[in-house]
PDB file of C-alpha atoms in Angstrom:
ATOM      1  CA  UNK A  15       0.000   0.000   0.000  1.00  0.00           C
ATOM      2  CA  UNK A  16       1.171   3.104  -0.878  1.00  0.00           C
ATOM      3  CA  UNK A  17       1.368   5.541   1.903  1.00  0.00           C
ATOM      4  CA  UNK A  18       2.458   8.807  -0.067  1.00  0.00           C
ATOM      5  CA  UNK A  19       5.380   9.397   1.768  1.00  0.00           C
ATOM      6  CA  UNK A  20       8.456  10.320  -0.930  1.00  0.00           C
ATOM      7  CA  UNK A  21      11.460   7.884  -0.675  1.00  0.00           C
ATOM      8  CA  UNK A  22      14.691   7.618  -1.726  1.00  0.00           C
ATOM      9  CA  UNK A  23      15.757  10.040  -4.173  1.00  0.00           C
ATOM     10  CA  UNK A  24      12.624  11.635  -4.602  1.00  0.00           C
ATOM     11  CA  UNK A  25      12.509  12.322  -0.579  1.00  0.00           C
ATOM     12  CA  UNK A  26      16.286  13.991  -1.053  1.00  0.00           C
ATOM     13  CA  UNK A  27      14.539  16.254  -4.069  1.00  0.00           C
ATOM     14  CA  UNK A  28      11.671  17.103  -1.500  1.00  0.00           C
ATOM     15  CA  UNK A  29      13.955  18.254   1.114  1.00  0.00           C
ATOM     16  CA  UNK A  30      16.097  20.096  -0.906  1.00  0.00           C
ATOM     17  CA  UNK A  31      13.534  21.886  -2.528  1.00  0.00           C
ATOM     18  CA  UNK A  32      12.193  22.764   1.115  1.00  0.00           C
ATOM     19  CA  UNK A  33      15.403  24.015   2.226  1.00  0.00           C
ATOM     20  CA  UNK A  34      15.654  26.301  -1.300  1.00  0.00           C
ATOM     21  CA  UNK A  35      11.997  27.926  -0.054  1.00  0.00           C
ATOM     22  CA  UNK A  36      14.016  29.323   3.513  1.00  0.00           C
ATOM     23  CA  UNK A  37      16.255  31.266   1.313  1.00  0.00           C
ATOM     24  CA  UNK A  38      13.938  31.506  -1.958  1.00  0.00           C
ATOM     25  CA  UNK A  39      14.487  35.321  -3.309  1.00  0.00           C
ATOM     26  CA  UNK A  40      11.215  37.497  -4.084  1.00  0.00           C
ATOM     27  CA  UNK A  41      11.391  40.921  -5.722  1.00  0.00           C
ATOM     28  CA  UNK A  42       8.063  41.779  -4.402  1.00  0.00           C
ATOM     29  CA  UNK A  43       8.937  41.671  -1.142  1.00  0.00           C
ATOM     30  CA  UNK A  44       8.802  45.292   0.901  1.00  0.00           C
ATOM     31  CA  UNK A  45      12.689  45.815   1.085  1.00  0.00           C
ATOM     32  CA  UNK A  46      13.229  44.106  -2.184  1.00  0.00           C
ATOM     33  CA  UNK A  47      15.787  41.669  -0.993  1.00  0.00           C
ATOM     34  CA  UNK A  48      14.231  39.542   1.343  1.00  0.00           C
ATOM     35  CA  UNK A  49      12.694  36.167   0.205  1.00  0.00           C
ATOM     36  CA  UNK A  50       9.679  33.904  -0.239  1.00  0.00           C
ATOM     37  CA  UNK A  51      10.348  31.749   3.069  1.00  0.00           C
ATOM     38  CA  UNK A  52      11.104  32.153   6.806  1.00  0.00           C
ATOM     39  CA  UNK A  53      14.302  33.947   6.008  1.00  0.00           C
ATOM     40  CA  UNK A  54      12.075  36.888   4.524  1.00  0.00           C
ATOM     41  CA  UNK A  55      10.907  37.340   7.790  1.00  0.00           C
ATOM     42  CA  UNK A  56      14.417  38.798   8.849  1.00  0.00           C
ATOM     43  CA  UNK A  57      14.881  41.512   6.784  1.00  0.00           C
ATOM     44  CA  UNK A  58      15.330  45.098   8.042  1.00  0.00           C
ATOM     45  CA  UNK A  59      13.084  47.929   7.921  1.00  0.00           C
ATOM     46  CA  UNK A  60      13.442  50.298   4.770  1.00  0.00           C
ATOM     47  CA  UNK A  61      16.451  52.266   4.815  1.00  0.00           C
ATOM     48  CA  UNK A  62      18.437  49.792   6.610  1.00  0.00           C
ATOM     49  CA  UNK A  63      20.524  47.000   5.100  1.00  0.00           C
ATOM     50  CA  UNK A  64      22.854  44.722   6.016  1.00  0.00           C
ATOM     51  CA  UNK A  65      25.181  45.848   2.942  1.00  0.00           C
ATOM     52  CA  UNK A  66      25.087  49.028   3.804  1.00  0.00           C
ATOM     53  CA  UNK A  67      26.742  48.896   7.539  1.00  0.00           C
ATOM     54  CA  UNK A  68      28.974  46.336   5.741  1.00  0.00           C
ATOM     55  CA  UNK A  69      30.005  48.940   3.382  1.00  0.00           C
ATOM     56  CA  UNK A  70      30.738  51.360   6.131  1.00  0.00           C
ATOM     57  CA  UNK A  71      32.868  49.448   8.133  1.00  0.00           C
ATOM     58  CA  UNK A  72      34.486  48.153   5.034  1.00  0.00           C
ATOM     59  CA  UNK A  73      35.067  52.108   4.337  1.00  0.00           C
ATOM     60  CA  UNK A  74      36.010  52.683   7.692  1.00  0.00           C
ATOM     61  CA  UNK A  75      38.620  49.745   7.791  1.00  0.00           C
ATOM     62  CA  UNK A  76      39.920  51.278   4.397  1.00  0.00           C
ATOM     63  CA  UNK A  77      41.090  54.439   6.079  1.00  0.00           C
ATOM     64  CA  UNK A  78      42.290  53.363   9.594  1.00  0.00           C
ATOM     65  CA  UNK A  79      45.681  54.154  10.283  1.00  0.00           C
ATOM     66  CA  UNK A  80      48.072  51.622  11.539  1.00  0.00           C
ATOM     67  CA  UNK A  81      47.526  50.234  14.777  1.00  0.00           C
ATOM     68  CA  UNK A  82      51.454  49.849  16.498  1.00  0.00           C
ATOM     69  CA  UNK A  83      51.569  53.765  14.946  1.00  0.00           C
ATOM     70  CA  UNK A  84      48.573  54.624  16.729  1.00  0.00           C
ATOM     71  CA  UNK A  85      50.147  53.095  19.860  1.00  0.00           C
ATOM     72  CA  UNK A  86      53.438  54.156  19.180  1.00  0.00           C
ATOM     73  CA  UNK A  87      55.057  55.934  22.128  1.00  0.00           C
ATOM     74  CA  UNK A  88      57.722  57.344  20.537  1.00  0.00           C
ATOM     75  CA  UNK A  89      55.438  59.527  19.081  1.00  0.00           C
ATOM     76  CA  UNK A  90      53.850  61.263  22.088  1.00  0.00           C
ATOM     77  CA  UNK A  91      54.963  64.419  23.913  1.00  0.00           C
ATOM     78  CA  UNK A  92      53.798  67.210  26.048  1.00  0.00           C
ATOM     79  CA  UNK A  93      52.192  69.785  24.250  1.00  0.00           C
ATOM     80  CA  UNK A  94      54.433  72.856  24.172  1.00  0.00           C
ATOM     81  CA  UNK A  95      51.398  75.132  24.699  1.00  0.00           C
ATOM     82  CA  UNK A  96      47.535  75.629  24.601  1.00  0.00           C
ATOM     83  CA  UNK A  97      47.524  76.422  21.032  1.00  0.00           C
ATOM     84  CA  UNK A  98      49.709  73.209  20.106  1.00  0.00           C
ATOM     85  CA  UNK A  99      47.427  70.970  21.907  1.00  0.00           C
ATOM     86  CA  UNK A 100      44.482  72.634  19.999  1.00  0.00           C
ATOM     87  CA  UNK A 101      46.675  72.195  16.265  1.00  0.00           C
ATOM     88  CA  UNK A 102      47.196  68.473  17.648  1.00  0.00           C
ATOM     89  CA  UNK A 103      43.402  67.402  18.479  1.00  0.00           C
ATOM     90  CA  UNK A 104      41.973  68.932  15.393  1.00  0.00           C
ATOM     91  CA  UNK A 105      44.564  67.296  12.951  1.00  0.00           C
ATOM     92  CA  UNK A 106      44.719  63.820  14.916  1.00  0.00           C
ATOM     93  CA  UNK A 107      40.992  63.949  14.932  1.00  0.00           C
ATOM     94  CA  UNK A 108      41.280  64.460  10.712  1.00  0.00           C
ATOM     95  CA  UNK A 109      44.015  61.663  10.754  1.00  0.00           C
ATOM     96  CA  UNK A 110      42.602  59.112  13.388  1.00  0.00           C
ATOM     97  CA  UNK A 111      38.985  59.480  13.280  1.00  0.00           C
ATOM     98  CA  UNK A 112      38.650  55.699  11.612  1.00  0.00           C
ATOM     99  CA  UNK A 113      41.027  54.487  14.867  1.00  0.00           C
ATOM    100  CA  UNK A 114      38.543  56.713  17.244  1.00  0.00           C
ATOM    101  CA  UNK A 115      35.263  55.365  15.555  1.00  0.00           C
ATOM    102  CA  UNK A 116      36.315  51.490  16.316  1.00  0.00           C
ATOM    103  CA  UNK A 117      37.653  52.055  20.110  1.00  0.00           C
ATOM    104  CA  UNK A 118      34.391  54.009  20.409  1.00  0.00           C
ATOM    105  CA  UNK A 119      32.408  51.279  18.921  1.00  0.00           C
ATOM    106  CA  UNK A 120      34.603  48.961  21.449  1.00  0.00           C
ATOM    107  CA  UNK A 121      33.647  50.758  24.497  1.00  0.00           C
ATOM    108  CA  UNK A 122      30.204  50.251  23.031  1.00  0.00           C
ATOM    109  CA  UNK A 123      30.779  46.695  22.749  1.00  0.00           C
ATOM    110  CA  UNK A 124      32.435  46.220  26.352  1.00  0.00           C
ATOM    111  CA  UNK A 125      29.486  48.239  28.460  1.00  0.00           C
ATOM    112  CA  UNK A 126      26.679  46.093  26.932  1.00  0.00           C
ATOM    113  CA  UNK A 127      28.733  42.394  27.109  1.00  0.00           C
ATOM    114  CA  UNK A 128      29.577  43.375  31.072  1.00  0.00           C
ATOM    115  CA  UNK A 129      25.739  44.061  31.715  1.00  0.00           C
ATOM    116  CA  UNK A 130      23.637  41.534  31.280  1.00  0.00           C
ATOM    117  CA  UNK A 131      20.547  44.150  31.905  1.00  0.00           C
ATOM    118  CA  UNK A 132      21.655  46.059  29.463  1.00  0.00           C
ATOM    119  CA  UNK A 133      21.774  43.135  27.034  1.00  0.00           C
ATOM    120  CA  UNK A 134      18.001  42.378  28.174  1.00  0.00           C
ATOM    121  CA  UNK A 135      16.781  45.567  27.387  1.00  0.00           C
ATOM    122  CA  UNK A 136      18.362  45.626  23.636  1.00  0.00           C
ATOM    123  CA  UNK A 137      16.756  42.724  23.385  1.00  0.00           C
ATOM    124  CA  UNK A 138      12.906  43.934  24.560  1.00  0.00           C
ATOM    125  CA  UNK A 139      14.075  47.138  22.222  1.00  0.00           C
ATOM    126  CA  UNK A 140      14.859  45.359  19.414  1.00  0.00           C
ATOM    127  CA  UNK A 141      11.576  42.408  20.164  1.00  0.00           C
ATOM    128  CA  UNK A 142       9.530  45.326  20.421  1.00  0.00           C
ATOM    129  CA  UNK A 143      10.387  47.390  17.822  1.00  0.00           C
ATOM    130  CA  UNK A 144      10.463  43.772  15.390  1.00  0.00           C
ATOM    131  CA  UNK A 145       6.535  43.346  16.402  1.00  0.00           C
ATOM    132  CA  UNK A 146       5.480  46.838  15.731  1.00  0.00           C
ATOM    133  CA  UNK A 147       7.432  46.979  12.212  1.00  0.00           C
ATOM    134  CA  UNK A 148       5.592  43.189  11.471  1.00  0.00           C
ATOM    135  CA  UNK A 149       2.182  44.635  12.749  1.00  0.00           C
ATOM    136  CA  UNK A 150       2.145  48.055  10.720  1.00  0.00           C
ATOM    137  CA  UNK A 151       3.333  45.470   7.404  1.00  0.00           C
ATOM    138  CA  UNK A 152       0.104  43.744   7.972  1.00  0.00           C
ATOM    139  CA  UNK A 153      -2.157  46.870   8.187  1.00  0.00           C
ATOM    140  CA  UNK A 154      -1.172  50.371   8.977  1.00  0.00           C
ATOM    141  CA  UNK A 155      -0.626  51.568  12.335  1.00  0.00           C
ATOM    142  CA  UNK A 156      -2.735  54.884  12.817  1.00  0.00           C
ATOM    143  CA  UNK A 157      -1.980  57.116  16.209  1.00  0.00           C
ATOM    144  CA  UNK A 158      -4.454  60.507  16.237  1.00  0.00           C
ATOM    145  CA  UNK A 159      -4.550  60.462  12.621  1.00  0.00           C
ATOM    146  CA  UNK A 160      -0.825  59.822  11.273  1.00  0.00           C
ATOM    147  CA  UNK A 161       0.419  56.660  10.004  1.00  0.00           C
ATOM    148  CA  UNK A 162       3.919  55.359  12.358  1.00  0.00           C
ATOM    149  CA  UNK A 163       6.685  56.106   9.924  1.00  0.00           C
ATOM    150  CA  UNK A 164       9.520  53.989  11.076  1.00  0.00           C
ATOM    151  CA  UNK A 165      11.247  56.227  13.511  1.00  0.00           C
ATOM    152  CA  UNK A 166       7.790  56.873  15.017  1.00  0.00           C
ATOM    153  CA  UNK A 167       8.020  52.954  15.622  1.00  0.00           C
ATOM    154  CA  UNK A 168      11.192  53.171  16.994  1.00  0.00           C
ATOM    155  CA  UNK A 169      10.157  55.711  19.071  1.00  0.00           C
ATOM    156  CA  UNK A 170       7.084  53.767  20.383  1.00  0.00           C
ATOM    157  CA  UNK A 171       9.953  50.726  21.075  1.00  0.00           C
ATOM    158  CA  UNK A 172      11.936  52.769  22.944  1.00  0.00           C
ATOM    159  CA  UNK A 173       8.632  53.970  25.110  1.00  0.00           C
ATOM    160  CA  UNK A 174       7.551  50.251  25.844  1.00  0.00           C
ATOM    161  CA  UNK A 175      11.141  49.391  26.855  1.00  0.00           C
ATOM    162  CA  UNK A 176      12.434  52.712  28.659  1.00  0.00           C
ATOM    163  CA  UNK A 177      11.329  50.660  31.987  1.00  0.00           C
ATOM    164  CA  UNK A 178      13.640  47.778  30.962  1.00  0.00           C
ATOM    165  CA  UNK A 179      16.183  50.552  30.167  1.00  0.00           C
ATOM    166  CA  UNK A 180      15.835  52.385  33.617  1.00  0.00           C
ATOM    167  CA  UNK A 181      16.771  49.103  35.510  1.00  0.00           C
ATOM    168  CA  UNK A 182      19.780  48.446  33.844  1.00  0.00           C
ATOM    169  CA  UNK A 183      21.102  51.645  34.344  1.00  0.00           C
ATOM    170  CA  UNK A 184      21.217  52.387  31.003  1.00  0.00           C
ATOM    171  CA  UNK A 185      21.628  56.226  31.731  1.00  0.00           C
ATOM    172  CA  UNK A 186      24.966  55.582  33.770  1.00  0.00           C
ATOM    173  CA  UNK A 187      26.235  53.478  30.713  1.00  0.00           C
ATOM    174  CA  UNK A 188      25.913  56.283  28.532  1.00  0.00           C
ATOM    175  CA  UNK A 189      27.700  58.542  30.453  1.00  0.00           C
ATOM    176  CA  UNK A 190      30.458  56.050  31.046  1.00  0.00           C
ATOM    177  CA  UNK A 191      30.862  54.924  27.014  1.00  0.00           C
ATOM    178  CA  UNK A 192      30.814  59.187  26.353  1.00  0.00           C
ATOM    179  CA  UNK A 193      33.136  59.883  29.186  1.00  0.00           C
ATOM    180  CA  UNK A 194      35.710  57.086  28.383  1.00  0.00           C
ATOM    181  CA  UNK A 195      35.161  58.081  24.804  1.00  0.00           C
ATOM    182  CA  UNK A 196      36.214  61.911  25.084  1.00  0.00           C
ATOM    183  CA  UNK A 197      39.239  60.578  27.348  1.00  0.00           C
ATOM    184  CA  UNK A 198      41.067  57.917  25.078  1.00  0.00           C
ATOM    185  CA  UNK A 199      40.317  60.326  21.919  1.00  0.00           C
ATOM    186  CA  UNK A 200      40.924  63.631  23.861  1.00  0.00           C
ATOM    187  CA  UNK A 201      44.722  62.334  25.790  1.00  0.00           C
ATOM    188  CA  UNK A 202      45.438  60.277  22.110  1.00  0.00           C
ATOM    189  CA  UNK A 203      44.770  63.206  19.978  1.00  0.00           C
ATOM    190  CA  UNK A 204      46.622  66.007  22.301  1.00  0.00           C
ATOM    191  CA  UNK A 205      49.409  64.318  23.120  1.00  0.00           C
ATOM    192  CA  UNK A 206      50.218  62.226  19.707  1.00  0.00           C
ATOM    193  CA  UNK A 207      53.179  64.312  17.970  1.00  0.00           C
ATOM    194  CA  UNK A 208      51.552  65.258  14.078  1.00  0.00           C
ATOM    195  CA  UNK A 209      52.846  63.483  11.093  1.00  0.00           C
ATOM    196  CA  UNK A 210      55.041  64.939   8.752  1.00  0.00           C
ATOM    197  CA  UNK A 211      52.500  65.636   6.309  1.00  0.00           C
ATOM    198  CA  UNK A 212      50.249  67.513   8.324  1.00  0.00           C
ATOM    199  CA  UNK A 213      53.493  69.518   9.913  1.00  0.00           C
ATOM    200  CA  UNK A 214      54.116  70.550   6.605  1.00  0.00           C
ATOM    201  CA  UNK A 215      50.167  71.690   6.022  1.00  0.00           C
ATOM    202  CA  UNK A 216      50.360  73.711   9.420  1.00  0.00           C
ATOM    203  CA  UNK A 217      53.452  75.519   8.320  1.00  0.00           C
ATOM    204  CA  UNK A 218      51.997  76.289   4.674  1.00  0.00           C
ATOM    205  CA  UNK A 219      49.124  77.940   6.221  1.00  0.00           C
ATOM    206  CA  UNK A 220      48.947  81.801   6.033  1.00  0.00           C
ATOM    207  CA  UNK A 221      49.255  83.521   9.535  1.00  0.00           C
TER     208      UNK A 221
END
């Protein structure tokens, strides 16, 4: 009796075929690059991509300066005045500001790994804010007569999980990632000697 079921190479066809539907692409869908399957569920809202923070840290890597020079200690001294420490934070800023993005997106990193509240309320945030986008896909979302654009969403995510947020201290993380932030960059930039180059572009300035 046959029971339906496929078998042998037909079954290996079937699940093959299943597995192509997961990551099946589909030009209709909202963002145009998502799919016909589950994996078209976990696209990002409109303006976002996955390509395009790629391409900015691939831009970002592209210009970063050279780590063991970053480091180097040779090249640090005492400012020999006010105005020298100003010339050295605006030009190291110009020079380094790939290097400062990354340890700034480090300290980032750190704070939220080292608290685990923190990590649940990105997670509620980002939950929350995934249901609302899903919900206003289905039918749009209407509040006193305006349709929830996606920062409006956001917005609302951030309302529902400010709670979340307030237990985990978030407020004292943000200070601490900003106030390590302006340290590192601020005693780097001031007290890293310039590089030739821009020695040469201070002195070819007109007084």
């Amino acid at each position: 009796m046959s029971s339906g079921a496929p078998k042998g190479e037909n079954c290996l066809v079937d699940m093959d075929s299943k597995a192509g539907d997961l990551f099946a692409a589909d030009d209709a869908h909202p963002t145009g690059t998502g799919g016909a399957g589950i994996m078209a569920k976990l696209w990002l809202p409109k303006g976002f991509s996955v390509s395009m923070a790629k391409e900015w840290i691939d831009r970002r890597r592209v210009s970063i300066r050279p780590w063991a020079s970053f480091v180097d200690q040779r090249k640090f001294s005492k400012p020999r005045n006010f105005g020298d420490m100003c010339q050295r934070i605006v030009k190291n800023v110009e020079t380094y500001n790939s290097n400062y993005t990354f340890i700034f997106l480090g300290l980032i990193l750190y704070c939220i790994i080292s608290s685990p509240m923190l990590l649940i309320a990105l997670a509620v945030f980002a939950g929350a804010f995934y249901i609302i986008h899903l919900k206003s896909l289905e039918s749009k979302l209407v509040v006193l007569g305006k349709e929830l654009t996606v920062p409006h969403q956001m917005g609302l995510a951030g309302a529902v999980s400010l709670p979340v947020f307030w237990l985990a201290g978030a407020g004292a993380a943000v200070f601490w990632v900003l106030g390590a932030t302006l340290f590192v960059i601020g005693t780097h930039a001031a007290f890293r000697e310039l590089e030739g180059s821009d020695m040469e572009e201070l002195l070819m300035e007109p007084v």
